[in-house]
Short mmCIF file of C-alpha atoms in Angstrom, two decimals:
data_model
loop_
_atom_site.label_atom_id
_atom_site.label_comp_id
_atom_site.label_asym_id
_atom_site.label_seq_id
_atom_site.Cartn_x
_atom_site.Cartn_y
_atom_site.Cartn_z
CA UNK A 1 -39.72 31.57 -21.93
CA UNK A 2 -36.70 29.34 -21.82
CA UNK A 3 -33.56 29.87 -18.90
CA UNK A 4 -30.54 31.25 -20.83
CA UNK A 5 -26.98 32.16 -19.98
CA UNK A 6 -25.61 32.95 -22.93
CA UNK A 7 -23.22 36.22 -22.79
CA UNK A 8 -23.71 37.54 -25.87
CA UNK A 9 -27.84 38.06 -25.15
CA UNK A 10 -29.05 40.59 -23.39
CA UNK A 11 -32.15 40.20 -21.49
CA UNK A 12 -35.30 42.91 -21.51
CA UNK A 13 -37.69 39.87 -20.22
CA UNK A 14 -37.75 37.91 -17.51
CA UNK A 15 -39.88 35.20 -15.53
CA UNK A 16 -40.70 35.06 -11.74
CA UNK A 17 -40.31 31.35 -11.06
CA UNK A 18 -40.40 31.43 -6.63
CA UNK A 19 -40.93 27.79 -5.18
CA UNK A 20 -39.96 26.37 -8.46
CA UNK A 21 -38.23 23.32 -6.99
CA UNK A 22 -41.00 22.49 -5.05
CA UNK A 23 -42.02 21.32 -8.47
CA UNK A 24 -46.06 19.19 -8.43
CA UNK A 25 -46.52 20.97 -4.59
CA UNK A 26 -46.33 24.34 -6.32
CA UNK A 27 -49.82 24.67 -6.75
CA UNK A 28 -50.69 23.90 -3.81
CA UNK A 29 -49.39 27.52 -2.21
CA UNK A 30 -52.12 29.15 -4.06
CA UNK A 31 -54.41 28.45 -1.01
CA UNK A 32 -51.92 29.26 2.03
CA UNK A 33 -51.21 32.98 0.19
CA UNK A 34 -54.79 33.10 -1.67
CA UNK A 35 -56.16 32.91 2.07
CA UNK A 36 -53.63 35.01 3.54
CA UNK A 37 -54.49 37.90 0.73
CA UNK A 38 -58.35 37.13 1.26
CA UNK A 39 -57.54 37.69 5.10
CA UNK A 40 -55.63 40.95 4.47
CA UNK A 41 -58.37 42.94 1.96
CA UNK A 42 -60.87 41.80 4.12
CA UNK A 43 -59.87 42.80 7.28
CA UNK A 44 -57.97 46.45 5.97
CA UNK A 45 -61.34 47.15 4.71
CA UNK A 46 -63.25 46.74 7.78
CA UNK A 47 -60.86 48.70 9.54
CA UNK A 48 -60.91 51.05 7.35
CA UNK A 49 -64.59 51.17 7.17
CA UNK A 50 -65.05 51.61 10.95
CA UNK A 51 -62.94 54.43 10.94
CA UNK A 52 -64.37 56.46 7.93
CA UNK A 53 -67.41 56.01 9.56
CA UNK A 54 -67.54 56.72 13.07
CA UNK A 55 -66.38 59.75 13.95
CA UNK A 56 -65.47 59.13 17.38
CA UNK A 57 -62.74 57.37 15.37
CA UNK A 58 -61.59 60.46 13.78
CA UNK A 59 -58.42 61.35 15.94
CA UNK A 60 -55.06 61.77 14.70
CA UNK A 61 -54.12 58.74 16.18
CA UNK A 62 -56.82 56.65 14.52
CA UNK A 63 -56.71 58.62 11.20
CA UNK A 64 -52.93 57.69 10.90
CA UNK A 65 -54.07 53.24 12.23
CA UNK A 66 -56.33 54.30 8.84
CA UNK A 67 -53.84 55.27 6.71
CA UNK A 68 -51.61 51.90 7.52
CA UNK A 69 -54.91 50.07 7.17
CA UNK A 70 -54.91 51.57 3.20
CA UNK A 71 -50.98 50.87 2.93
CA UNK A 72 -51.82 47.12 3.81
CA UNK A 73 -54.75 47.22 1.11
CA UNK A 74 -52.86 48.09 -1.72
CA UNK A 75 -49.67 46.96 -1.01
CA UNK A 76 -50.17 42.88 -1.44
CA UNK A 77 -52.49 43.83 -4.48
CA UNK A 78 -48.84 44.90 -6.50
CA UNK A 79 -47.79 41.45 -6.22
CA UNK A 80 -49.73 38.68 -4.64
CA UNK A 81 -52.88 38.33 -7.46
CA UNK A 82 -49.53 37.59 -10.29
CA UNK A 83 -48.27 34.87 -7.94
CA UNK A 84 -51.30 33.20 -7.52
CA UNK A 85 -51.29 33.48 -11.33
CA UNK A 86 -48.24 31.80 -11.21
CA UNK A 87 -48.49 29.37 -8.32
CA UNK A 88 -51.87 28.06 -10.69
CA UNK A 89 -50.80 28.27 -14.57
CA UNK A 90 -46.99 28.18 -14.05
CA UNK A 91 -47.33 32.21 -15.94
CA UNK A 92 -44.86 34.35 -14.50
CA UNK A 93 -43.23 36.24 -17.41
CA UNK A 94 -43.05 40.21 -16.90
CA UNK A 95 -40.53 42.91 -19.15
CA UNK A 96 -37.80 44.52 -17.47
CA UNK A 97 -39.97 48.07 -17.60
CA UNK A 98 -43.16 46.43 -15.71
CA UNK A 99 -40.52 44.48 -13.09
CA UNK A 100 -39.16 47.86 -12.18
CA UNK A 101 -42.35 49.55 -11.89
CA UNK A 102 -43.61 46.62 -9.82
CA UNK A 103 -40.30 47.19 -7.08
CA UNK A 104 -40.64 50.79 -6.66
CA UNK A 105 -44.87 50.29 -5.93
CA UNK A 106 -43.66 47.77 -3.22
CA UNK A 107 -40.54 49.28 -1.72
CA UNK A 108 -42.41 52.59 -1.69
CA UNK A 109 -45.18 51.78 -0.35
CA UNK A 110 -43.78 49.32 1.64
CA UNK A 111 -41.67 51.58 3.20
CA UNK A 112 -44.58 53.72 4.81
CA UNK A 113 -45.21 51.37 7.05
CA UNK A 114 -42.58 51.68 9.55
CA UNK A 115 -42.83 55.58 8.49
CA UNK A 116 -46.67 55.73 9.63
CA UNK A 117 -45.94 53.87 12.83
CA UNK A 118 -43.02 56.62 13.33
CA UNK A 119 -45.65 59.55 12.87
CA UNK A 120 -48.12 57.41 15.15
CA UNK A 121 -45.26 56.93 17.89
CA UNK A 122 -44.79 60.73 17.51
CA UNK A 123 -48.70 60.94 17.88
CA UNK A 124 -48.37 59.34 21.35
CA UNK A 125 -45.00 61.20 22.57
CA UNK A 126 -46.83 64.66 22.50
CA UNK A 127 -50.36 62.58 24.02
CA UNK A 128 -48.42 61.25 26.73
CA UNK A 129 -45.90 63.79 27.87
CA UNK A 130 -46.83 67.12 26.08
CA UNK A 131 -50.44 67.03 26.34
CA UNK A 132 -51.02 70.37 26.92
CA UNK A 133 -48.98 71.07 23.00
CA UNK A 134 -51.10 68.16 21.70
CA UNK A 135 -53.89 69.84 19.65
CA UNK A 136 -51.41 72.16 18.64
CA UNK A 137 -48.38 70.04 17.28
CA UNK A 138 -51.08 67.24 15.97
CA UNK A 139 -52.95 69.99 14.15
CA UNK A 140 -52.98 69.40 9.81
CA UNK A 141 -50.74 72.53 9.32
CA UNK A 142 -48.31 71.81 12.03
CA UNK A 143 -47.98 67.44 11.51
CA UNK A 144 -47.42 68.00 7.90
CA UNK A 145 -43.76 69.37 8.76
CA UNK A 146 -42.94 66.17 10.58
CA UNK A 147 -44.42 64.41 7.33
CA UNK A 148 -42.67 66.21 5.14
CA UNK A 149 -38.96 64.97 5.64
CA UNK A 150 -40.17 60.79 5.31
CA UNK A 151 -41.63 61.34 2.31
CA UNK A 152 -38.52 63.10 0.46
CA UNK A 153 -36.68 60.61 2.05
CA UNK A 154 -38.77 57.04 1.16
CA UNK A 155 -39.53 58.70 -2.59
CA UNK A 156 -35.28 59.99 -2.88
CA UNK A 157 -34.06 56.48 -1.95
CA UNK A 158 -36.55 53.97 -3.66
CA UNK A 159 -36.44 56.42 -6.79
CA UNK A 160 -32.55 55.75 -6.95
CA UNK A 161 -32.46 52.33 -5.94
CA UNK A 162 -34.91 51.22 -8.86
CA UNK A 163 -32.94 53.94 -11.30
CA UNK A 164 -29.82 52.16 -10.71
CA UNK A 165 -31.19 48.84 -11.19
CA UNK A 166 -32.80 49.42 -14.76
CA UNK A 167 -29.43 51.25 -15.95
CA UNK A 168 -28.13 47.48 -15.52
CA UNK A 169 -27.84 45.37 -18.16
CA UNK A 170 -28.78 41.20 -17.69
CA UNK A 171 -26.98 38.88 -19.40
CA UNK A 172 -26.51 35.82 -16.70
CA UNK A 173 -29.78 34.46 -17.03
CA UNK A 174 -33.88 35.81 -17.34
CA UNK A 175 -35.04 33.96 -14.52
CA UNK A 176 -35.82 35.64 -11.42
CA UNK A 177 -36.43 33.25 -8.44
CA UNK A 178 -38.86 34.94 -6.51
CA UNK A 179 -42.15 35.70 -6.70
CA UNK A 180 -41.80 39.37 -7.44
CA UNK A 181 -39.49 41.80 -8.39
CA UNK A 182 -37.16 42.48 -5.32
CA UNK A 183 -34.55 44.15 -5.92
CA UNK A 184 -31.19 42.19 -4.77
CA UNK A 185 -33.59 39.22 -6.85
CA UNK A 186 -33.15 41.08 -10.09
CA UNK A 187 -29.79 42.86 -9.77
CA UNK A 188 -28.23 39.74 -8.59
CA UNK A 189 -28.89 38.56 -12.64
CA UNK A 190 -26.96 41.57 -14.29
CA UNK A 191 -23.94 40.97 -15.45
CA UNK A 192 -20.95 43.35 -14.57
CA UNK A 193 -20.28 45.18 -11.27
CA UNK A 194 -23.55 45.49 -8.44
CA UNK A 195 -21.39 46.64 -6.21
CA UNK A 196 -23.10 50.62 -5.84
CA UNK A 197 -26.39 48.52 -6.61
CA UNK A 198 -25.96 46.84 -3.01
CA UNK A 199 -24.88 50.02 -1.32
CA UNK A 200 -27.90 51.57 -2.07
CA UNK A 201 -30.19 48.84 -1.41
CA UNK A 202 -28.54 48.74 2.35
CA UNK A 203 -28.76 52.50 2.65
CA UNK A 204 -32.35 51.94 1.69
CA UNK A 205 -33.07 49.04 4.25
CA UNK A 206 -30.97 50.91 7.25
CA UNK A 207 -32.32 54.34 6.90
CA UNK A 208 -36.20 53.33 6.36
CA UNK A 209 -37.19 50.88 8.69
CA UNK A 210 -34.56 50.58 10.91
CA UNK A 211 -33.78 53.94 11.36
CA UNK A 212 -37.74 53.98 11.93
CA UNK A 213 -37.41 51.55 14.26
CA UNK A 214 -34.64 53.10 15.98
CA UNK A 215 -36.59 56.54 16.63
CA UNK A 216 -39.71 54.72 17.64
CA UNK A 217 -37.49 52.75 20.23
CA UNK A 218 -36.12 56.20 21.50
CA UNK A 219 -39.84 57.76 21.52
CA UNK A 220 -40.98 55.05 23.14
CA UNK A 221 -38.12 55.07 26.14
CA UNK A 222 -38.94 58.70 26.64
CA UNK A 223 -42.92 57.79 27.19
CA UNK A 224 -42.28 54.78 29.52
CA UNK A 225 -40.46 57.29 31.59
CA UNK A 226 -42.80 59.97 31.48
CA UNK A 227 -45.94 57.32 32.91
CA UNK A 228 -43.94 55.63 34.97
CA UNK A 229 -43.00 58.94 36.61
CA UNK A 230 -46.44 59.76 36.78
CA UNK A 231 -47.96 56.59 38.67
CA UNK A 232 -50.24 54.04 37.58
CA UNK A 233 -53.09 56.64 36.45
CA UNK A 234 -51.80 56.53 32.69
CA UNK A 235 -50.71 53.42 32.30
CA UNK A 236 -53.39 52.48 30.07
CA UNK A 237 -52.12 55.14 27.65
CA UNK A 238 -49.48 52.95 26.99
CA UNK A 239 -51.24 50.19 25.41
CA UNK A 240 -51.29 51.52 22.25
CA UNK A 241 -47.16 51.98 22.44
CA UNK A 242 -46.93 48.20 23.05
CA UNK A 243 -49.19 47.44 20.16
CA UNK A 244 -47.34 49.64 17.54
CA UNK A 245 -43.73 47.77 19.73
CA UNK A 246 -45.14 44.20 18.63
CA UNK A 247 -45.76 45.62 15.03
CA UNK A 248 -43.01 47.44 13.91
CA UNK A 249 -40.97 44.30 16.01
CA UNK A 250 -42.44 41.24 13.89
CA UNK A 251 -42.44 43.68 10.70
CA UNK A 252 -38.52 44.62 11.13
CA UNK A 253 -37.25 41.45 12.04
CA UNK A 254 -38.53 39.78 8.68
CA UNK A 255 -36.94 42.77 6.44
CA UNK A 256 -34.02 42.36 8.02
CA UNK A 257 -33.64 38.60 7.13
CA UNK A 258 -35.53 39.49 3.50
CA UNK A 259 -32.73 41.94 2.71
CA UNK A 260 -29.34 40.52 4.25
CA UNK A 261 -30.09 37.35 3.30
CA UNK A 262 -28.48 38.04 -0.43
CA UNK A 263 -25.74 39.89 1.02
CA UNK A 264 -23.95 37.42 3.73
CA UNK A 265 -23.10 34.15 3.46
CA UNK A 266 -25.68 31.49 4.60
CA UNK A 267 -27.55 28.71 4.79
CA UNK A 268 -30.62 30.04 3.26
CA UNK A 269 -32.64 28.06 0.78
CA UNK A 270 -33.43 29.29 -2.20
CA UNK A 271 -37.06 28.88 -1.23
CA UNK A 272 -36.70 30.05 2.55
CA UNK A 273 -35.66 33.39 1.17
CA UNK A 274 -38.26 33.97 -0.87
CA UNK A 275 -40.56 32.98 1.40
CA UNK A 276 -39.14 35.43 4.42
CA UNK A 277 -39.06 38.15 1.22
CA UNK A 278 -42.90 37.42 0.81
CA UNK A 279 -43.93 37.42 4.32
CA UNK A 280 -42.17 40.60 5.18
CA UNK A 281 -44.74 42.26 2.87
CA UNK A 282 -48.02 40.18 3.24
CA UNK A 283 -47.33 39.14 7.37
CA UNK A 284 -48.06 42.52 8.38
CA UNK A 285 -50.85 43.49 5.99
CA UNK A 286 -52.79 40.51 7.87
CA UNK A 287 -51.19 41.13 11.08
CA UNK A 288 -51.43 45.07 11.28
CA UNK A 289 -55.29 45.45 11.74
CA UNK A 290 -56.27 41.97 13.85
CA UNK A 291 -53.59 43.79 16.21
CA UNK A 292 -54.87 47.12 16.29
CA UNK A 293 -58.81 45.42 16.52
CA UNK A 294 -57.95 43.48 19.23
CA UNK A 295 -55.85 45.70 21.21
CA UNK A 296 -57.18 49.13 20.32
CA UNK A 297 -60.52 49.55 23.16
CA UNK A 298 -62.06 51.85 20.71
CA UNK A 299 -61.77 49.94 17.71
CA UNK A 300 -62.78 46.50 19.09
CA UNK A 301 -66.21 48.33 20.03
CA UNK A 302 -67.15 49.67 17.27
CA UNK A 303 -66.29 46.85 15.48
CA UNK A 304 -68.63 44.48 17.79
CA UNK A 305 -71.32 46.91 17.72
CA UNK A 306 -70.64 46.66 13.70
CA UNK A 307 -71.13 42.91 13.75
CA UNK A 308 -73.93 42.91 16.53
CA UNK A 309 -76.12 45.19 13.94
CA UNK A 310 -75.34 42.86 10.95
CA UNK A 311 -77.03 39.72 12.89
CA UNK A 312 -80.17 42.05 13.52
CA UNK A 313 -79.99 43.17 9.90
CA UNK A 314 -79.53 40.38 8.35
CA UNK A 315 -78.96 40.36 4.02
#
């Protein structure tokens, strides 16, 4: 597929081309990312096997750590088996209709996971300083109203930020330089006004995960204060608040840089923003359950008691 810029043409096909200039080296990222995705469906799928099946695991709180640990299963699989594609036999050509399909499976699904630590910090505000109301407000019935507004929400704003993209039409040039379809990547290349186009995409980035964020940081005031009225006693309850703190932390900080870096001026290189753009989705889906394993009490023992039966049992 060759690189064209001529006006007149109008572009329904495109080619992901990320770490082009690194030119002969490009190869060679197929085994940083092919580990890092190895690392990811591996590890989501023990977690996610531990907590199926032990049903001292089957708590809100751990049912939710569950439900990230399937978010972080599917979400690399959108995009990370077509770069490695890439990264091997230089293929990267996708149409306009699979590109846009392929940014509303990540940004959707991508955007649960600051929602499912929001409904997990909730899980821990009525734990830790309503626990008399926690059955009752962590009950199916009663948690799906908290669920309920999220959803419209991640599904109203990643439905209208990938509408608004495909009513553009491309005429600058039909290759994308990244390794998947991100948005600002691909509306960047149409030609006339992107102006509403980068509204929304902001609106999308501020009121999912940092808006997240910014409730979880409130939630999480609220519970410090509560144990630390309460003495030492319950301090340990707060370990899992620090955990889901270091998550939704490293996990904010690169979408941040992922989605302003097409929107300020800066020194960014071409390939240092597609690289932050990559991490902010595959980082956490390796990150997310070696945190909650090694921090989570529960979770670490059934998951040694899971690897102490496998070396009696061997295959």
């Amino acid at each position: 597929m060759k690189n064209l810029s001529a006006q007149n043409i109008l572009f329904t096909d495109f080619k992901l081309n990320g770490f082009y200039s690194l030119g002969e080296w490009r190869p060679f990222l197929f085994i940083p990312f092919f580990l890092m995705f190895s690392l990811s469906i591996t590890a989501n799928s023990i977690l996610l096997y531990l907590i199926i099946c032990q049903r001292s695991l089957h708590s809100p709180m751990y049912v939710l750590i569950g439900l990230m640990a399937v978010v972080d299963l599917i979400l690399p699989i959108f995009f990370v088996p077509n770069m490695l594609v890439s990264f091997l036999f230089n293929w990267g050509g996708i149409s306009l209709v699979g590109c846009l399909i392929q940014m509303f499976c990540i940004h959707y699904v991508g955007a649960f996971q600051s929602t499912l630590l929001l409904w997990m910090a909730l899980d821990r505000y009525f734990a830790i300083c309503k626990p008399l109301y926690y059955h009752k407000y962590m009950a199916i019935p009663n948690f799906l109203k908290f669920v309920v507004v999220p959803l419209i929400r991640n599904g109203l704003l990643n439905i209208s930020m990938v509408y608004m993209a495909g009513k553009l039409t491309f005429c600058v040039t039909n290759v994308i330089d990244h390794c998947f379809c991100e948005h600002m990547a691909l509306v960047q290349l149409a030609c006339g006004d992107i102006s509403i186009n980068n509204l929304v995409g902001l609106l999308t980035a501020f009121l999912i995960p940092t808006f997240d964020f910014i409730l979880v940081t409130g939630s999480y005031v609220v519970i410090f204060a509560s144990v630390f009225k309460s003495g030492k006693g319950q301090m340990k309850a707060i370990n899992t608040c620090i955990t889901h703190i270091i998550v939704m932390t490293s996990s904010l900080i690169f979408a941040l840089i992922a989605f302003m870096s097409y929107r300020i001026r800066n020194t960014f290189s071409t390939n240092s923003r597609v690289f932050v753009s990559t991490m902010y989705l595959l980082f956490p889906s390796c990150f997310n359950p070696i945190v909650y394993g090694v921090r989570t009490k529960e979770i670490r023992q059934q998951f040694l008691q899971l690897v102490s039966e496998v070396k009696i049992f061997p295959l």
